[in-house]
């Protein structure tokens, strides 16, 4: 069933949170499975499912369940309060799980507990959606490059709830009107008589000033006539001698150099057309190395995979960053479409006692070119892979 799409965003201005070069969102499938095993479906339902594009610079986010979708910014106060209460309950459970896992003796559990600290962190309120009334976080495990994470991952959601302005605050904040000392008029002459006297004196003063200004102004003298000046004769123009001009010769534009073809890896996996048509995987006999093409510094590097194959069967060994080694048996096969599939029926067993979910490798044949391979880490994360031969 197709998951509901929530949003898509670039990784340019975001920092992926994680430990030892492993971003937490790249472990989305493993984290969701671990939460399911620990009977914490409510926490898993708060996390949108990430899907990284082939250029490794954008992520599409999908809701883990269906329902009416509303951005946090369009929700009313009651919906926000209910959703925030659910997120606070999930945060409490995540903190408990993190402390328990960090205190566990197994290294895998300790790594899991460390990653849980970044689980519910996200850049801002624009990344939160309500799906069927329940909060779902996109870009969880990320933060803005110029900001540091505070102690409360939901501070941006709490600030969205504007506090109502009370009448007391309005009275304190408004500037006070100027106070005047109003005194009663004195007893004596009536007020109208005093006003009439003042008006008559004012009009008399204005009339006297008007007469003085007009009597004292001298008569303006008539302007003297301006005699027209004869126009000046234009200066004589001396003709320039003709310049010797040579005929121009058109030079052809330099040829545009052909772009150099990228160097090909002689050891890259090439699927022979004859073998694909015959349904044979003998061209895989030998030792191979598969490396996820995760080149952005935000995502870090996933461990490389080393295959030893012979006639459709073999083994896979993985060495993780903390020197933990994992191993599992694998099988290869060609699909009716011609695609090559390398997969295992079980999870890899690791030296620290943990289990590692290996990716399913799918390769599409390309004519006279290396095969286009990708690794599916669970149902929600897909990375392009480079597969090269190490030994025959």
Short mmCIF file of C-alpha atoms in Angstrom, two decimals, residues 63-307:
data_model
loop_
_atom_site.label_atom_id
_atom_site.label_comp_id
_atom_site.label_asym_id
_atom_site.label_seq_id
_atom_site.Cartn_x
_atom_site.Cartn_y
_atom_site.Cartn_z
CA UNK A 63 3.28 9.21 6.64
CA UNK A 64 3.43 5.77 8.31
CA UNK A 65 -0.38 5.47 8.17
CA UNK A 66 -3.30 6.90 6.21
CA UNK A 67 -5.65 9.69 7.23
CA UNK A 68 -6.52 13.33 6.72
CA UNK A 69 -3.30 15.39 6.53
CA UNK A 70 -3.05 18.90 7.99
CA UNK A 71 0.11 20.97 8.56
CA UNK A 72 0.79 22.02 12.13
CA UNK A 73 0.48 25.68 11.10
CA UNK A 74 -3.14 25.12 10.00
CA UNK A 75 -4.28 23.28 13.13
CA UNK A 76 -6.34 25.03 15.79
CA UNK A 77 -5.32 25.39 19.43
CA UNK A 78 -7.23 22.33 20.63
CA UNK A 79 -5.64 20.10 17.98
CA UNK A 80 -2.19 21.45 18.79
CA UNK A 81 -2.59 20.88 22.52
CA UNK A 82 -3.74 17.28 21.97
CA UNK A 83 -0.89 16.57 19.54
CA UNK A 84 1.69 18.16 21.84
CA UNK A 85 0.48 15.99 24.71
CA UNK A 86 1.05 12.90 22.55
CA UNK A 87 4.54 14.09 21.61
CA UNK A 88 5.42 14.76 25.26
CA UNK A 89 4.32 11.23 26.16
CA UNK A 90 6.49 9.81 23.36
CA UNK A 91 9.45 11.92 24.50
CA UNK A 92 9.15 10.50 28.03
CA UNK A 93 9.17 6.93 26.68
CA UNK A 94 12.12 7.67 24.37
CA UNK A 95 14.17 9.06 27.25
CA UNK A 96 13.46 5.93 29.31
CA UNK A 97 14.41 3.63 26.41
CA UNK A 98 17.59 5.62 25.77
CA UNK A 99 18.77 5.35 29.38
CA UNK A 100 18.05 1.62 29.51
CA UNK A 101 19.83 0.93 26.22
CA UNK A 102 22.91 2.99 27.10
CA UNK A 103 23.22 1.09 30.39
CA UNK A 104 22.99 -2.31 28.64
CA UNK A 105 26.21 -4.37 28.30
CA UNK A 106 25.77 -5.01 24.55
CA UNK A 107 27.51 -2.54 22.24
CA UNK A 108 24.62 -2.62 19.76
CA UNK A 109 22.15 -1.65 22.49
CA UNK A 110 24.43 1.18 23.61
CA UNK A 111 24.59 2.54 20.04
CA UNK A 112 20.82 2.29 19.81
CA UNK A 113 20.41 4.22 23.05
CA UNK A 114 22.76 6.96 21.86
CA UNK A 115 20.86 7.39 18.59
CA UNK A 116 17.56 7.66 20.47
CA UNK A 117 18.71 10.97 21.94
CA UNK A 118 18.28 12.57 18.50
CA UNK A 119 15.11 10.71 17.53
CA UNK A 120 12.52 13.43 18.15
CA UNK A 121 14.60 16.43 17.14
CA UNK A 122 13.55 18.38 14.05
CA UNK A 123 14.34 21.86 12.63
CA UNK A 124 11.08 23.80 13.13
CA UNK A 125 7.29 23.66 13.30
CA UNK A 126 7.02 23.55 9.50
CA UNK A 127 8.13 19.91 9.65
CA UNK A 128 5.17 18.71 11.77
CA UNK A 129 1.92 17.34 10.35
CA UNK A 130 -1.28 16.00 11.82
CA UNK A 131 -2.37 12.76 10.15
CA UNK A 132 -5.81 11.68 11.31
CA UNK A 133 -5.27 14.02 14.26
CA UNK A 134 -1.97 12.41 15.32
CA UNK A 135 1.40 14.22 15.12
CA UNK A 136 3.93 13.00 12.54
CA UNK A 137 7.45 14.49 12.35
CA UNK A 138 9.34 14.95 9.09
CA UNK A 139 13.08 15.68 9.00
CA UNK A 140 13.42 14.05 12.42
CA UNK A 141 17.08 13.58 13.27
CA UNK A 142 17.96 16.91 11.62
CA UNK A 143 18.66 20.45 12.80
CA UNK A 144 19.40 23.80 11.19
CA UNK A 145 23.11 24.29 10.46
CA UNK A 146 23.24 27.60 12.34
CA UNK A 147 21.30 26.41 15.40
CA UNK A 148 22.07 24.10 18.25
CA UNK A 149 19.59 21.76 19.82
CA UNK A 150 18.10 22.82 23.15
CA UNK A 151 16.91 20.64 25.97
CA UNK A 152 13.29 20.72 24.76
CA UNK A 153 12.88 19.39 21.19
CA UNK A 154 9.30 20.71 21.09
CA UNK A 155 10.09 24.29 22.11
CA UNK A 156 9.21 25.56 18.64
CA UNK A 157 5.76 23.97 18.96
CA UNK A 158 5.10 25.47 22.36
CA UNK A 159 6.01 28.95 21.10
CA UNK A 160 3.34 28.58 18.39
CA UNK A 161 0.68 28.85 21.07
CA UNK A 162 0.29 32.63 21.43
CA UNK A 163 -0.67 33.76 24.91
CA UNK A 164 -3.90 35.87 25.04
CA UNK A 165 -3.47 39.56 25.90
CA UNK A 166 -5.37 40.51 29.06
CA UNK A 167 -7.01 43.83 29.82
CA UNK A 168 -4.51 44.49 32.60
CA UNK A 169 -1.56 44.03 30.20
CA UNK A 170 -3.22 46.41 27.72
CA UNK A 171 -3.68 49.06 30.40
CA UNK A 172 -0.07 48.78 31.53
CA UNK A 173 1.37 48.75 28.04
CA UNK A 174 -0.69 51.71 26.68
CA UNK A 175 0.80 55.23 27.16
CA UNK A 176 -1.03 57.31 29.74
CA UNK A 177 -2.86 60.44 28.58
CA UNK A 178 -1.37 63.80 29.72
CA UNK A 179 -2.87 65.19 32.91
CA UNK A 180 -3.97 68.84 33.02
CA UNK A 181 -4.66 71.03 36.06
CA UNK A 182 -8.21 72.26 35.43
CA UNK A 183 -9.17 75.21 37.62
CA UNK A 184 -12.57 76.97 37.84
CA UNK A 185 -12.70 80.50 36.28
CA UNK A 186 -12.50 83.52 38.56
CA UNK A 187 -15.62 85.36 39.52
CA UNK A 188 -15.87 88.80 37.87
CA UNK A 189 -16.46 89.92 34.29
CA UNK A 190 -18.34 87.45 32.20
CA UNK A 191 -16.19 85.25 29.96
CA UNK A 192 -17.87 86.37 26.70
CA UNK A 193 -16.88 89.99 27.21
CA UNK A 194 -13.22 89.13 27.69
CA UNK A 195 -13.24 86.95 24.57
CA UNK A 196 -14.79 89.74 22.45
CA UNK A 197 -12.15 92.27 23.54
CA UNK A 198 -9.33 89.86 22.68
CA UNK A 199 -10.81 89.20 19.21
CA UNK A 200 -11.17 92.94 18.37
CA UNK A 201 -7.58 93.68 19.42
CA UNK A 202 -6.26 90.80 17.33
CA UNK A 203 -8.08 91.94 14.16
CA UNK A 204 -6.85 95.51 14.61
CA UNK A 205 -3.25 94.39 14.93
CA UNK A 206 -3.47 92.26 11.79
CA UNK A 207 -4.95 95.15 9.75
CA UNK A 208 -2.19 97.56 10.84
CA UNK A 209 0.55 95.08 9.84
CA UNK A 210 -1.05 94.61 6.41
CA UNK A 211 -1.10 98.38 5.67
CA UNK A 212 2.49 98.86 6.81
CA UNK A 213 3.79 96.09 4.53
CA UNK A 214 2.00 97.51 1.46
CA UNK A 215 2.95 101.16 2.05
CA UNK A 216 6.63 100.42 2.66
CA UNK A 217 7.10 98.18 -0.41
CA UNK A 218 8.83 100.20 -3.22
CA UNK A 219 7.55 100.10 -6.75
CA UNK A 220 9.44 97.52 -8.74
CA UNK A 221 11.45 99.04 -11.61
CA UNK A 222 10.54 97.99 -15.13
CA UNK A 223 13.01 95.51 -16.51
CA UNK A 224 15.52 96.88 -19.02
CA UNK A 225 15.06 95.66 -22.56
CA UNK A 226 17.39 92.84 -23.56
CA UNK A 227 19.03 93.32 -26.96
CA UNK A 228 19.34 90.14 -29.01
CA UNK A 229 22.92 89.04 -29.67
CA UNK A 230 23.84 88.00 -33.21
CA UNK A 231 24.48 84.25 -33.46
CA UNK A 232 28.12 83.23 -33.50
CA UNK A 233 29.48 81.80 -36.72
CA UNK A 234 30.02 78.02 -36.53
CA UNK A 235 33.70 76.98 -36.41
CA UNK A 236 35.21 75.73 -39.62
CA UNK A 237 35.49 71.96 -39.79
CA UNK A 238 38.72 70.67 -41.26
CA UNK A 239 38.14 67.43 -43.16
CA UNK A 240 40.20 64.45 -41.95
CA UNK A 241 42.27 62.57 -44.50
CA UNK A 242 40.89 59.11 -45.35
CA UNK A 243 42.35 56.28 -43.27
CA UNK A 244 43.86 53.28 -45.03
CA UNK A 245 41.54 50.36 -44.32
CA UNK A 246 42.43 46.76 -44.96
CA UNK A 247 39.79 44.23 -45.79
CA UNK A 248 38.72 42.25 -42.74
CA UNK A 249 39.24 38.51 -42.78
CA UNK A 250 36.74 36.37 -40.91
CA UNK A 251 38.41 33.85 -38.61
CA UNK A 252 36.51 30.64 -37.99
CA UNK A 253 35.51 29.98 -34.38
CA UNK A 254 37.71 27.47 -32.59
CA UNK A 255 36.13 24.03 -32.50
CA UNK A 256 34.37 23.14 -29.27
CA UNK A 257 36.25 20.31 -27.59
CA UNK A 258 34.26 17.17 -27.04
CA UNK A 259 33.67 16.46 -23.34
CA UNK A 260 35.95 13.78 -22.08
CA UNK A 261 34.21 10.55 -21.30
CA UNK A 262 34.40 9.57 -17.63
CA UNK A 263 36.97 6.90 -16.95
CA UNK A 264 35.43 3.47 -16.73
CA UNK A 265 36.25 1.03 -13.97
CA UNK A 266 37.54 -2.16 -15.57
CA UNK A 267 36.52 -4.09 -12.45
CA UNK A 268 32.92 -2.82 -12.29
CA UNK A 269 30.15 -5.38 -12.54
CA UNK A 270 29.05 -5.90 -16.16
CA UNK A 271 26.21 -8.32 -16.81
CA UNK A 272 26.91 -10.19 -20.08
CA UNK A 273 23.87 -10.20 -22.34
CA UNK A 274 24.36 -13.88 -23.23
CA UNK A 275 24.48 -14.92 -19.57
CA UNK A 276 21.41 -12.85 -18.73
CA UNK A 277 19.53 -14.40 -21.65
CA UNK A 278 20.54 -17.89 -20.52
CA UNK A 279 19.61 -17.16 -16.88
CA UNK A 280 23.14 -17.95 -15.63
CA UNK A 281 24.91 -16.13 -12.80
CA UNK A 282 28.31 -17.78 -13.26
CA UNK A 283 29.76 -14.42 -14.24
CA UNK A 284 29.43 -13.58 -10.53
CA UNK A 285 31.80 -16.33 -9.41
CA UNK A 286 34.52 -14.74 -7.32
CA UNK A 287 34.83 -12.01 -4.71
CA UNK A 288 33.00 -8.70 -5.03
CA UNK A 289 32.72 -5.48 -3.06
CA UNK A 290 29.52 -3.38 -2.92
CA UNK A 291 29.75 0.21 -1.66
CA UNK A 292 26.70 2.48 -1.12
CA UNK A 293 27.09 5.70 -3.12
CA UNK A 294 26.32 8.09 -0.26
CA UNK A 295 28.59 11.01 -1.12
CA UNK A 296 27.04 13.89 0.82
CA UNK A 297 28.91 14.72 4.05
CA UNK A 298 25.60 14.95 5.88
CA UNK A 299 24.86 11.27 5.56
CA UNK A 300 28.24 9.72 6.27
CA UNK A 301 29.24 6.28 4.94
CA UNK A 302 27.44 2.98 5.32
CA UNK A 303 29.65 -0.10 5.71
CA UNK A 304 30.83 -1.75 2.49
CA UNK A 305 29.67 -5.29 1.68
CA UNK A 306 32.06 -8.08 0.62
CA UNK A 307 30.57 -11.01 -1.27
#
